[in-house]
Amino acid sequence: MIVIMRIGCSQDEISRVTNRIVDAGLRVYIPHGVERTVIGVVGQAFPGLRDALESLPGVDQVIPVTKPYQLASREFHPEDTIVELDGVTIGGSEIVVMAGPCAVESEEQLLLTAQAVKAAGATVLRGGAFKPRTSPYEFRGLGERGLRILAQVGEETQMPIVTEVMAPHDVDLVARYADILQIGSRNMQNFVLLDEVGRTRKPVLLKRGLSANIQEWLLAAEYVLVQGNEQVILCERGIRTFENYSRNTMDINAIPIIEKVSHLPIIADPSHATGKWYLVSPLALAAVAAGADGLLIEVHPNPDMALADGPQSLTFDNFRLLMSQLQPIAEARSRKLAMPAVRVNP
Ligand code: PEP
Ligand code: MN
């Protein structure tokens, strides 16, 4: 529910409304960047609260929110959310490319990859230290050693890092090293994990669940937002369909739909969406053309030898080629590619 106050209403009238909401056991949300005083009611309102609020002095009208998610909706928060990292903004006018290997395998592998993707224009470094794998016999990541390598290489190349956290008890550990906490597709509805990352003040990259619809995905984002962490970035990474020529099917529709119904930034991951390296670039270009705020791309120095997701990883050459093709597409959408940080030697 959204309460729209009359123009020129008094502070007393606003307080009566907010007190009434809090007395009903609900929370108040005041969006920024709207001309009128607007008060969002967060939570499950009881029948009759709408009439009660509408009859208070200073209230112009009370509009029910049409979606089950509230804090994630544009109705509540008309302005775009822009996530700010050290030197990188996600959801603004720039297209942000996050790139790196599926899994951190060694310091040498990560450093080589970081230098190559940065030279080609990527601004955020990705790499998994805790890897969710379909089979328990596959490489499951280097754990904390992988986090240490990520932090060290991120520091050396001046790139913020994004890495997955799989378990609620690892959130503090991963948050000590990472700039962005990734929630993987398989964990999109791990509500205890969502609560936990919501309690941190680190940006959260929330991947769409393998079989989640857009409403379920935005309700997962709501879990993080309602804990007070407003820095959520959505990531379309393909959904399960009957098609088996690709690993998943990238739901390009989701990009403009999210832009319409939510203020949260949305990036696309064509690597996991397709599972095949030769499909990654076409889908990356399509995602930016559809309005994505950025991309997450798997790149490996030698995809044939990768310990995870080699078939979908781009070589350095193919990544460079993609970055050169991206520029005109970004411009066609009146966006530009974010530029990597340049080291200033003291
Ligand atoms: C990943 O990004 O490495 C990953 C495991 O992705 P997803 O959760 O989308 O499968
Ligand atoms: Mn992967």
PDB file of C-alpha atoms in Angstrom, residues 36-183:
ATOM      1  CA  ARG A  36       4.834  14.534  -3.174  1.00  0.00           C
ATOM      2  CA  THR A  37       5.199  13.033   0.285  1.00  0.00           C
ATOM      3  CA  VAL A  38       4.620   9.366  -0.284  1.00  0.00           C
ATOM      4  CA  ILE A  39       4.632   6.742   2.466  1.00  0.00           C
ATOM      5  CA  GLY A  40       5.033   3.075   1.645  1.00  0.00           C
ATOM      6  CA  VAL A  41       3.478   0.483   3.963  1.00  0.00           C
ATOM      7  CA  VAL A  42       5.795  -2.519   4.194  1.00  0.00           C
ATOM      8  CA  GLY A  43       4.327  -5.837   5.273  1.00  0.00           C
ATOM      9  CA  GLN A  44       1.019  -7.677   5.167  1.00  0.00           C
ATOM     10  CA  ALA A  45      -1.693  -5.087   5.880  1.00  0.00           C
ATOM     11  CA  PHE A  46      -4.945  -6.187   7.564  1.00  0.00           C
ATOM     12  CA  PRO A  47      -8.230  -5.477   5.784  1.00  0.00           C
ATOM     13  CA  GLY A  48      -9.504  -2.113   6.929  1.00  0.00           C
ATOM     14  CA  LEU A  49      -6.110  -0.438   7.264  1.00  0.00           C
ATOM     15  CA  ARG A  50      -6.568   1.198   3.897  1.00  0.00           C
ATOM     16  CA  ASP A  51      -9.812   2.888   5.013  1.00  0.00           C
ATOM     17  CA  ALA A  52      -8.257   3.810   8.347  1.00  0.00           C
ATOM     18  CA  LEU A  53      -5.317   5.534   6.658  1.00  0.00           C
ATOM     19  CA  GLU A  54      -7.470   7.201   4.027  1.00  0.00           C
ATOM     20  CA  SER A  55      -9.554   8.888   6.714  1.00  0.00           C
ATOM     21  CA  LEU A  56      -6.551  10.500   8.439  1.00  0.00           C
ATOM     22  CA  PRO A  57      -6.040  14.259   7.961  1.00  0.00           C
ATOM     23  CA  GLY A  58      -3.536  15.219   5.261  1.00  0.00           C
ATOM     24  CA  VAL A  59      -3.993  11.979   3.310  1.00  0.00           C
ATOM     25  CA  ASP A  60      -4.895  12.425  -0.347  1.00  0.00           C
ATOM     26  CA  GLN A  61      -5.266   8.795  -1.368  1.00  0.00           C
ATOM     27  CA  VAL A  62      -4.132   5.268  -0.526  1.00  0.00           C
ATOM     28  CA  ILE A  63      -3.183   3.045  -3.444  1.00  0.00           C
ATOM     29  CA  PRO A  64      -2.851  -0.711  -3.062  1.00  0.00           C
ATOM     30  CA  VAL A  65       0.406  -2.132  -4.480  1.00  0.00           C
ATOM     31  CA  THR A  66      -0.544  -4.575  -7.201  1.00  0.00           C
ATOM     32  CA  LYS A  67       2.485  -6.873  -6.738  1.00  0.00           C
ATOM     33  CA  PRO A  68       3.318  -9.143  -3.784  1.00  0.00           C
ATOM     34  CA  TYR A  69       6.847  -7.702  -3.644  1.00  0.00           C
ATOM     35  CA  GLN A  70       6.970  -4.166  -2.295  1.00  0.00           C
ATOM     36  CA  LEU A  71      10.490  -2.822  -1.674  1.00  0.00           C
ATOM     37  CA  ALA A  72      11.628  -4.349  -4.983  1.00  0.00           C
ATOM     38  CA  SER A  73       8.793  -2.719  -6.940  1.00  0.00           C
ATOM     39  CA  ARG A  74       8.863   0.445  -9.007  1.00  0.00           C
ATOM     40  CA  GLU A  75       5.522   1.393  -7.505  1.00  0.00           C
ATOM     41  CA  PHE A  76       7.268   1.809  -4.127  1.00  0.00           C
ATOM     42  CA  HIS A  77      10.544   3.132  -5.456  1.00  0.00           C
ATOM     43  CA  PRO A  78      10.186   4.907  -8.810  1.00  0.00           C
ATOM     44  CA  GLU A  79      13.869   5.870  -9.159  1.00  0.00           C
ATOM     45  CA  ASP A  80      16.467   3.388 -10.441  1.00  0.00           C
ATOM     46  CA  THR A  81      18.695   1.907  -7.757  1.00  0.00           C
ATOM     47  CA  ILE A  82      22.344   2.491  -8.497  1.00  0.00           C
ATOM     48  CA  VAL A  83      24.798   0.231  -6.699  1.00  0.00           C
ATOM     49  CA  GLU A  84      28.072   1.998  -5.976  1.00  0.00           C
ATOM     50  CA  LEU A  85      31.322   0.145  -5.528  1.00  0.00           C
ATOM     51  CA  ASP A  86      34.746   1.630  -5.286  1.00  0.00           C
ATOM     52  CA  GLY A  87      34.980   3.287  -8.723  1.00  0.00           C
ATOM     53  CA  VAL A  88      32.191   1.225 -10.365  1.00  0.00           C
ATOM     54  CA  THR A  89      28.474   2.039 -10.513  1.00  0.00           C
ATOM     55  CA  ILE A  90      25.922  -0.584 -11.502  1.00  0.00           C
ATOM     56  CA  GLY A  91      22.506   0.491 -12.760  1.00  0.00           C
ATOM     57  CA  GLY A  92      23.505   3.970 -13.930  1.00  0.00           C
ATOM     58  CA  SER A  93      24.394   5.068 -17.439  1.00  0.00           C
ATOM     59  CA  GLU A  94      27.330   2.660 -17.757  1.00  0.00           C
ATOM     60  CA  ILE A  95      27.379  -0.982 -18.795  1.00  0.00           C
ATOM     61  CA  VAL A  96      29.483  -2.917 -16.288  1.00  0.00           C
ATOM     62  CA  VAL A  97      31.249  -6.084 -17.400  1.00  0.00           C
ATOM     63  CA  MET A  98      32.179  -8.618 -14.692  1.00  0.00           C
ATOM     64  CA  ALA A  99      34.478 -11.330 -15.991  1.00  0.00           C
ATOM     65  CA  GLY A 100      36.751 -14.104 -14.824  1.00  0.00           C
ATOM     66  CA  PRO A 101      36.901 -17.860 -14.476  1.00  0.00           C
ATOM     67  CA  CYS A 102      34.068 -20.021 -13.222  1.00  0.00           C
ATOM     68  CA  ALA A 103      36.309 -21.241 -10.393  1.00  0.00           C
ATOM     69  CA  VAL A 104      39.488 -19.863  -8.870  1.00  0.00           C
ATOM     70  CA  GLU A 105      42.043 -22.613  -9.591  1.00  0.00           C
ATOM     71  CA  SER A 106      45.355 -20.954  -8.720  1.00  0.00           C
ATOM     72  CA  GLU A 107      46.871 -17.542  -8.211  1.00  0.00           C
ATOM     73  CA  GLU A 108      48.516 -17.697 -11.621  1.00  0.00           C
ATOM     74  CA  GLN A 109      45.266 -18.610 -13.419  1.00  0.00           C
ATOM     75  CA  LEU A 110      43.340 -15.806 -11.712  1.00  0.00           C
ATOM     76  CA  LEU A 111      45.996 -13.140 -12.148  1.00  0.00           C
ATOM     77  CA  LEU A 112      46.470 -13.918 -15.851  1.00  0.00           C
ATOM     78  CA  THR A 113      42.709 -13.825 -16.376  1.00  0.00           C
ATOM     79  CA  ALA A 114      42.227 -10.641 -14.351  1.00  0.00           C
ATOM     80  CA  GLN A 115      44.914  -8.817 -16.307  1.00  0.00           C
ATOM     81  CA  ALA A 116      43.474  -9.972 -19.637  1.00  0.00           C
ATOM     82  CA  VAL A 117      39.852  -9.120 -18.869  1.00  0.00           C
ATOM     83  CA  LYS A 118      40.797  -5.773 -17.384  1.00  0.00           C
ATOM     84  CA  ALA A 119      42.893  -4.863 -20.427  1.00  0.00           C
ATOM     85  CA  ALA A 120      39.854  -5.699 -22.580  1.00  0.00           C
ATOM     86  CA  GLY A 121      37.554  -3.439 -20.506  1.00  0.00           C
ATOM     87  CA  ALA A 122      36.062  -5.531 -17.684  1.00  0.00           C
ATOM     88  CA  THR A 123      35.714  -3.620 -14.409  1.00  0.00           C
ATOM     89  CA  VAL A 124      34.743  -6.337 -11.920  1.00  0.00           C
ATOM     90  CA  LEU A 125      36.558  -9.665 -11.417  1.00  0.00           C
ATOM     91  CA  ARG A 126      34.521 -12.840 -10.891  1.00  0.00           C
ATOM     92  CA  GLY A 127      35.656 -16.242  -9.652  1.00  0.00           C
ATOM     93  CA  GLY A 128      34.129 -18.960  -7.510  1.00  0.00           C
ATOM     94  CA  ALA A 129      35.797 -20.171  -4.312  1.00  0.00           C
ATOM     95  CA  PHE A 130      32.741 -22.075  -3.039  1.00  0.00           C
ATOM     96  CA  LYS A 131      31.307 -23.882  -6.053  1.00  0.00           C
ATOM     97  CA  PRO A 132      27.846 -25.435  -6.172  1.00  0.00           C
ATOM     98  CA  ARG A 133      28.289 -28.522  -8.369  1.00  0.00           C
ATOM     99  CA  THR A 134      25.648 -30.910  -9.627  1.00  0.00           C
ATOM    100  CA  SER A 135      27.865 -33.887  -8.778  1.00  0.00           C
ATOM    101  CA  PRO A 136      29.768 -34.104  -5.483  1.00  0.00           C
ATOM    102  CA  TYR A 137      32.737 -35.574  -7.396  1.00  0.00           C
ATOM    103  CA  GLU A 138      33.322 -32.386  -9.402  1.00  0.00           C
ATOM    104  CA  PHE A 139      35.753 -29.634  -8.337  1.00  0.00           C
ATOM    105  CA  ARG A 140      34.037 -27.741  -5.532  1.00  0.00           C
ATOM    106  CA  GLY A 141      36.412 -24.817  -5.234  1.00  0.00           C
ATOM    107  CA  LEU A 142      39.384 -23.801  -3.098  1.00  0.00           C
ATOM    108  CA  GLY A 143      37.255 -22.383  -0.271  1.00  0.00           C
ATOM    109  CA  GLU A 144      38.963 -19.745   1.877  1.00  0.00           C
ATOM    110  CA  ARG A 145      42.236 -20.134  -0.044  1.00  0.00           C
ATOM    111  CA  GLY A 146      40.294 -19.156  -3.175  1.00  0.00           C
ATOM    112  CA  LEU A 147      38.913 -16.099  -1.355  1.00  0.00           C
ATOM    113  CA  ARG A 148      42.433 -15.048  -0.368  1.00  0.00           C
ATOM    114  CA  ILE A 149      43.606 -15.367  -3.976  1.00  0.00           C
ATOM    115  CA  LEU A 150      40.614 -13.339  -5.163  1.00  0.00           C
ATOM    116  CA  ALA A 151      41.276 -10.555  -2.682  1.00  0.00           C
ATOM    117  CA  GLN A 152      44.970 -10.459  -3.528  1.00  0.00           C
ATOM    118  CA  VAL A 153      44.455 -10.419  -7.296  1.00  0.00           C
ATOM    119  CA  GLY A 154      41.605  -7.908  -6.956  1.00  0.00           C
ATOM    120  CA  GLU A 155      43.925  -5.642  -5.011  1.00  0.00           C
ATOM    121  CA  GLU A 156      46.783  -6.091  -7.448  1.00  0.00           C
ATOM    122  CA  THR A 157      44.655  -5.330 -10.505  1.00  0.00           C
ATOM    123  CA  GLN A 158      42.430  -2.781  -8.740  1.00  0.00           C
ATOM    124  CA  MET A 159      39.265  -4.690  -9.551  1.00  0.00           C
ATOM    125  CA  PRO A 160      36.362  -5.212  -7.149  1.00  0.00           C
ATOM    126  CA  ILE A 161      35.513  -8.906  -6.836  1.00  0.00           C
ATOM    127  CA  VAL A 162      32.274 -10.852  -6.960  1.00  0.00           C
ATOM    128  CA  THR A 163      32.130 -14.380  -5.586  1.00  0.00           C
ATOM    129  CA  GLU A 164      29.456 -16.811  -4.478  1.00  0.00           C
ATOM    130  CA  VAL A 165      28.465 -17.533  -0.907  1.00  0.00           C
ATOM    131  CA  MET A 166      26.621 -20.812  -0.536  1.00  0.00           C
ATOM    132  CA  ALA A 167      25.933 -21.177   3.170  1.00  0.00           C
ATOM    133  CA  PRO A 168      24.565 -18.797   5.825  1.00  0.00           C
ATOM    134  CA  HIS A 169      27.503 -19.634   8.158  1.00  0.00           C
ATOM    135  CA  ASP A 170      29.986 -18.514   5.447  1.00  0.00           C
ATOM    136  CA  VAL A 171      28.465 -15.068   4.868  1.00  0.00           C
ATOM    137  CA  ASP A 172      30.771 -13.233   7.305  1.00  0.00           C
ATOM    138  CA  LEU A 173      33.820 -15.020   5.931  1.00  0.00           C
ATOM    139  CA  VAL A 174      33.014 -14.295   2.271  1.00  0.00           C
ATOM    140  CA  ALA A 175      32.014 -10.703   3.104  1.00  0.00           C
ATOM    141  CA  ARG A 176      35.500 -10.131   4.569  1.00  0.00           C
ATOM    142  CA  TYR A 177      37.042 -10.744   1.131  1.00  0.00           C
ATOM    143  CA  ALA A 178      34.374  -9.949  -1.486  1.00  0.00           C
ATOM    144  CA  ASP A 179      33.040  -6.644  -2.764  1.00  0.00           C
ATOM    145  CA  ILE A 180      29.835  -8.259  -4.067  1.00  0.00           C
ATOM    146  CA  LEU A 181      28.202 -11.366  -2.566  1.00  0.00           C
ATOM    147  CA  GLN A 182      26.799 -13.660  -5.226  1.00  0.00           C
ATOM    148  CA  ILE A 183      23.764 -15.807  -4.487  1.00  0.00           C
TER     149      ILE A 183
END
